[in-house]
Amino acid sequence: MSTANSRNRAAARRAHIEEKRRAEKAREHRARVITVTVSAVILAAVTGGGWYLVDAAHDKEKAAEAPVRGEKTWSKLGRTHVETKVDYPMTPPAGGDHAPVWQNCDGDVYRAPVRNENAVHSLEHGAVWVTYNAKATAPDVKALAAKVARTPYTLMSPYPGQSSPISLTAWGHRLDVERESDPRVAEFLTKYVQGGQTPEPGAACTGGKAS
């Protein structure tokens, strides 16, 4: 074997080895770039997702605090137990002094009017009182009765003296609507059945006045 051929083969081997080294470095560089890029994307997603969750929770909290559109509110309502008739400043009453015994409100549907003073005591326990007058249609009354019957901490009764066909009353809050299908009916129930306005959360809605 000539010296020249040996040198040529050695040079070729070195060139081949050098080429492999350059290819390996290129692969390592690409891997580092991919790793950094993926890490940045994951970090952005996690950070963005975190902000999204915080914003979503904040929006939900604000929605929970917001009043139902069109509702009326009252504050500084008395809570003294009295045996006498109370002259309430709103109709139906949304709070104030009341009877010592509450009206049963475990989804109870009454076909005759109930005493204000007992119903107000139910509101103190976190109930929503659904009332209606002669302007409410029979299908609406039937649908409301079905809704109340499956909702603990609610009661329903006719209330001839009210101005609106249908009213929903919680402690310090009342919503008047024309139809049972109004989406605010469900919104009011969701918000105020044992809601944050309740003076005595968790108090009983059974064992009180049944008629």
Tab-separated table of C-alpha atoms in Angstrom:
chain	number	residue	atom	x	y	z
A	1	MET	CA	0.000	0.000	0.000
A	2	SER	CA	1.449	3.368	-1.001
A	3	THR	CA	1.980	6.137	1.490
A	4	ALA	CA	-0.192	8.446	-0.591
A	5	ASN	CA	-3.159	6.050	-0.462
A	6	SER	CA	-2.817	5.667	3.289
A	7	ARG	CA	-2.851	9.406	3.759
A	8	ASN	CA	-5.917	9.751	1.554
A	9	ARG	CA	-7.836	7.105	3.492
A	10	ALA	CA	-6.865	8.684	6.833
A	11	ALA	CA	-7.996	12.084	5.583
A	12	ALA	CA	-11.283	10.605	4.424
A	13	ARG	CA	-11.841	9.005	7.841
A	14	ARG	CA	-11.134	12.297	9.574
A	15	ALA	CA	-13.511	14.106	7.255
A	16	HIS	CA	-16.196	11.488	7.892
A	17	ILE	CA	-15.721	11.745	11.661
A	18	GLU	CA	-15.839	15.552	11.491
A	19	GLU	CA	-19.028	15.426	9.443
A	20	LYS	CA	-20.634	13.141	12.025
A	21	ARG	CA	-19.597	15.519	14.800
A	22	ARG	CA	-21.157	18.475	12.970
A	23	ALA	CA	-24.364	16.500	12.399
A	24	GLU	CA	-24.492	15.533	16.085
A	25	LYS	CA	-24.001	19.159	17.148
A	26	ALA	CA	-26.760	20.226	14.773
A	27	ARG	CA	-29.125	17.635	16.266
A	28	GLU	CA	-28.258	18.757	19.797
A	29	HIS	CA	-28.897	22.374	18.836
A	30	ARG	CA	-32.259	21.522	17.309
A	31	ALA	CA	-33.194	19.535	20.406
A	32	ARG	CA	-32.306	22.486	22.641
A	33	VAL	CA	-34.348	24.851	20.508
A	34	ILE	CA	-37.341	22.498	20.564
A	35	THR	CA	-37.060	22.027	24.339
A	36	VAL	CA	-36.886	25.759	24.988
A	37	THR	CA	-39.790	26.441	22.616
A	38	VAL	CA	-42.004	23.736	24.117
A	39	SER	CA	-41.176	24.911	27.649
A	40	ALA	CA	-42.077	28.476	26.708
A	41	VAL	CA	-45.361	27.345	25.178
A	42	ILE	CA	-46.235	25.256	28.253
A	43	LEU	CA	-45.333	28.124	30.581
A	44	ALA	CA	-47.429	30.532	28.552
A	45	ALA	CA	-50.340	28.105	28.551
A	46	VAL	CA	-50.111	27.504	32.293
A	47	THR	CA	-49.729	31.197	33.050
A	48	GLY	CA	-52.489	32.144	30.650
A	49	GLY	CA	-54.692	29.375	31.964
A	50	GLY	CA	-54.042	30.551	35.497
A	51	TRP	CA	-55.115	34.057	34.625
A	52	TYR	CA	-58.130	32.646	32.801
A	53	LEU	CA	-59.171	30.668	35.868
A	54	VAL	CA	-58.673	33.690	38.120
A	55	ASP	CA	-60.675	35.884	35.746
A	56	ALA	CA	-63.415	33.254	35.424
A	57	ALA	CA	-63.674	32.908	39.206
A	58	HIS	CA	-63.787	36.691	39.556
A	59	ASP	CA	-66.525	36.972	36.934
A	60	LYS	CA	-68.529	34.237	38.660
A	61	GLU	CA	-68.168	36.002	42.008
A	62	LYS	CA	-69.302	39.306	40.498
A	63	ALA	CA	-72.300	37.583	38.893
A	64	ALA	CA	-73.245	36.026	42.234
A	65	GLU	CA	-73.107	39.451	43.921
A	66	ALA	CA	-75.059	41.239	41.192
A	67	PRO	CA	-78.802	41.724	41.782
A	68	VAL	CA	-81.332	40.016	39.565
A	69	ARG	CA	-82.461	42.485	36.909
A	70	GLY	CA	-85.548	44.365	38.056
A	71	GLU	CA	-85.550	43.188	41.663
A	72	LYS	CA	-86.424	45.507	44.556
A	73	THR	CA	-84.349	45.483	47.741
A	74	TRP	CA	-84.779	46.584	51.350
A	75	SER	CA	-82.314	46.765	54.226
A	76	LYS	CA	-82.356	47.338	57.996
A	77	LEU	CA	-85.330	45.035	58.473
A	78	GLY	CA	-86.474	44.209	61.996
A	79	ARG	CA	-86.266	40.628	63.238
A	80	THR	CA	-88.247	40.727	66.474
A	81	HIS	CA	-90.730	37.919	67.192
A	82	VAL	CA	-94.194	39.345	67.755
A	83	GLU	CA	-97.634	37.857	68.359
A	84	THR	CA	-99.515	40.745	66.760
A	85	LYS	CA	-100.204	41.709	63.141
A	86	VAL	CA	-97.323	43.618	61.502
A	87	ASP	CA	-97.860	46.569	59.160
A	88	TYR	CA	-95.258	45.846	56.490
A	89	PRO	CA	-94.094	48.651	54.164
A	90	MET	CA	-94.031	46.365	51.088
A	91	THR	CA	-96.482	43.888	49.513
A	92	PRO	CA	-95.782	40.998	49.783
A	93	PRO	CA	-93.514	41.646	52.760
A	94	ALA	CA	-89.802	40.971	52.259
A	95	GLY	CA	-88.712	40.977	55.886
A	96	GLY	CA	-89.233	42.636	59.223
A	97	ASP	CA	-90.664	41.634	62.570
A	98	HIS	CA	-92.569	38.365	62.357
A	99	ALA	CA	-94.367	35.558	64.143
A	100	PRO	CA	-92.387	33.191	66.393
A	101	VAL	CA	-93.415	30.223	64.209
A	102	TRP	CA	-92.404	29.991	60.547
A	103	GLN	CA	-94.575	28.794	57.694
A	104	ASN	CA	-93.430	25.388	56.483
A	105	CYS	CA	-91.285	26.011	53.400
A	106	ASP	CA	-89.906	22.665	52.306
A	107	GLY	CA	-91.361	22.976	48.804
A	108	ASP	CA	-94.823	23.589	50.296
A	109	VAL	CA	-97.572	24.725	47.926
A	110	TYR	CA	-100.566	26.368	49.655
A	111	ARG	CA	-103.866	26.790	47.836
A	112	ALA	CA	-105.042	29.549	50.194
A	113	PRO	CA	-103.234	32.691	51.389
A	114	VAL	CA	-100.888	32.263	54.336
A	115	ARG	CA	-100.297	34.730	57.156
A	116	ASN	CA	-97.646	37.334	56.361
A	117	GLU	CA	-95.985	37.094	59.745
A	118	ASN	CA	-95.377	33.352	59.431
A	119	ALA	CA	-94.144	33.582	55.849
A	120	VAL	CA	-91.682	36.351	56.754
A	121	HIS	CA	-90.226	34.049	59.401
A	122	SER	CA	-89.649	31.522	56.590
A	123	LEU	CA	-87.759	34.194	54.634
A	124	GLU	CA	-85.531	34.663	57.673
A	125	HIS	CA	-84.625	30.974	57.339
A	126	GLY	CA	-83.532	31.478	53.724
A	127	ALA	CA	-86.755	30.516	51.936
A	128	VAL	CA	-88.111	32.093	48.762
A	129	TRP	CA	-91.825	32.819	48.860
A	130	VAL	CA	-93.587	32.549	45.494
A	131	THR	CA	-96.924	34.370	45.325
A	132	TYR	CA	-99.475	35.085	42.612
A	133	ASN	CA	-102.777	36.861	42.049
A	134	ALA	CA	-105.755	36.400	39.721
A	135	LYS	CA	-103.801	37.840	36.768
A	136	ALA	CA	-101.503	34.795	36.710
A	137	THR	CA	-102.578	32.188	34.166
A	138	ALA	CA	-103.547	28.686	35.252
A	139	PRO	CA	-100.634	27.097	33.302
A	140	ASP	CA	-98.195	29.496	34.980
A	141	VAL	CA	-99.565	28.687	38.436
A	142	LYS	CA	-99.300	24.968	37.698
A	143	ALA	CA	-95.711	25.294	36.428
A	144	LEU	CA	-94.704	27.390	39.439
A	145	ALA	CA	-96.266	24.872	41.831
A	146	ALA	CA	-94.276	22.058	40.215
A	147	LYS	CA	-91.074	24.084	40.461
A	148	VAL	CA	-91.657	24.942	44.118
A	149	ALA	CA	-92.620	21.362	45.018
A	150	ARG	CA	-89.175	20.120	43.961
A	151	THR	CA	-87.220	22.983	45.560
A	152	PRO	CA	-86.464	22.848	49.299
A	153	TYR	CA	-86.619	26.183	51.130
A	154	THR	CA	-89.473	27.509	49.010
A	155	LEU	CA	-93.168	27.998	49.569
A	156	MET	CA	-95.990	29.196	47.345
A	157	SER	CA	-99.370	30.736	48.018
A	158	PRO	CA	-101.941	33.037	46.393
A	159	TYR	CA	-101.637	36.711	47.337
A	160	PRO	CA	-104.652	38.647	46.035
A	161	GLY	CA	-103.336	42.043	47.182
A	162	GLN	CA	-100.123	42.111	45.145
A	163	SER	CA	-99.861	44.228	41.992
A	164	SER	CA	-97.871	41.807	39.836
A	165	PRO	CA	-99.234	38.501	38.505
A	166	ILE	CA	-96.246	36.669	40.053
A	167	SER	CA	-93.802	37.702	42.764
A	168	LEU	CA	-90.775	35.963	44.234
A	169	THR	CA	-89.679	37.209	47.633
A	170	ALA	CA	-86.580	36.510	49.709
A	171	TRP	CA	-85.396	38.318	52.823
A	172	GLY	CA	-84.796	41.893	51.655
A	173	HIS	CA	-85.402	41.108	47.973
A	174	ARG	CA	-88.405	40.815	45.666
A	175	LEU	CA	-88.851	40.230	41.958
A	176	ASP	CA	-92.136	40.864	40.127
A	177	VAL	CA	-92.727	39.107	36.802
A	178	GLU	CA	-95.581	38.617	34.369
A	179	ARG	CA	-94.950	35.000	33.382
A	180	GLU	CA	-93.475	31.850	34.912
A	181	SER	CA	-91.333	31.442	31.789
A	182	ASP	CA	-89.373	34.610	32.581
A	183	PRO	CA	-85.736	33.396	32.939
A	184	ARG	CA	-85.308	35.619	35.980
A	185	VAL	CA	-87.565	33.266	37.949
A	186	ALA	CA	-84.934	30.521	37.888
A	187	GLU	CA	-82.184	33.093	38.433
A	188	PHE	CA	-83.897	34.459	41.537
A	189	LEU	CA	-84.449	30.998	42.994
A	190	THR	CA	-80.845	29.983	42.345
A	191	LYS	CA	-79.501	33.163	43.909
A	192	TYR	CA	-81.728	33.492	46.971
A	193	VAL	CA	-82.801	30.012	48.110
A	194	GLN	CA	-80.553	29.773	51.189
A	195	GLY	CA	-78.594	32.623	49.630
A	196	GLY	CA	-76.195	35.090	51.168
A	197	GLN	CA	-79.050	37.337	52.302
A	198	THR	CA	-80.313	34.672	54.741
A	199	PRO	CA	-80.259	35.933	58.361
A	200	GLU	CA	-80.475	32.382	59.773
A	201	PRO	CA	-78.837	30.014	57.246
A	202	GLY	CA	-79.599	26.349	57.817
A	203	ALA	CA	-82.616	26.995	60.065
A	204	ALA	CA	-85.494	24.567	59.607
A	205	CYS	CA	-88.217	24.864	56.993
A	206	THR	CA	-90.263	22.038	58.488
A	207	GLY	CA	-91.934	21.664	61.878
A	208	GLY	CA	-93.600	25.064	61.639
A	209	LYS	CA	-97.070	26.213	60.604
A	210	ALA	CA	-98.532	23.830	58.049
A	211	SER	CA	-101.627	25.682	56.854
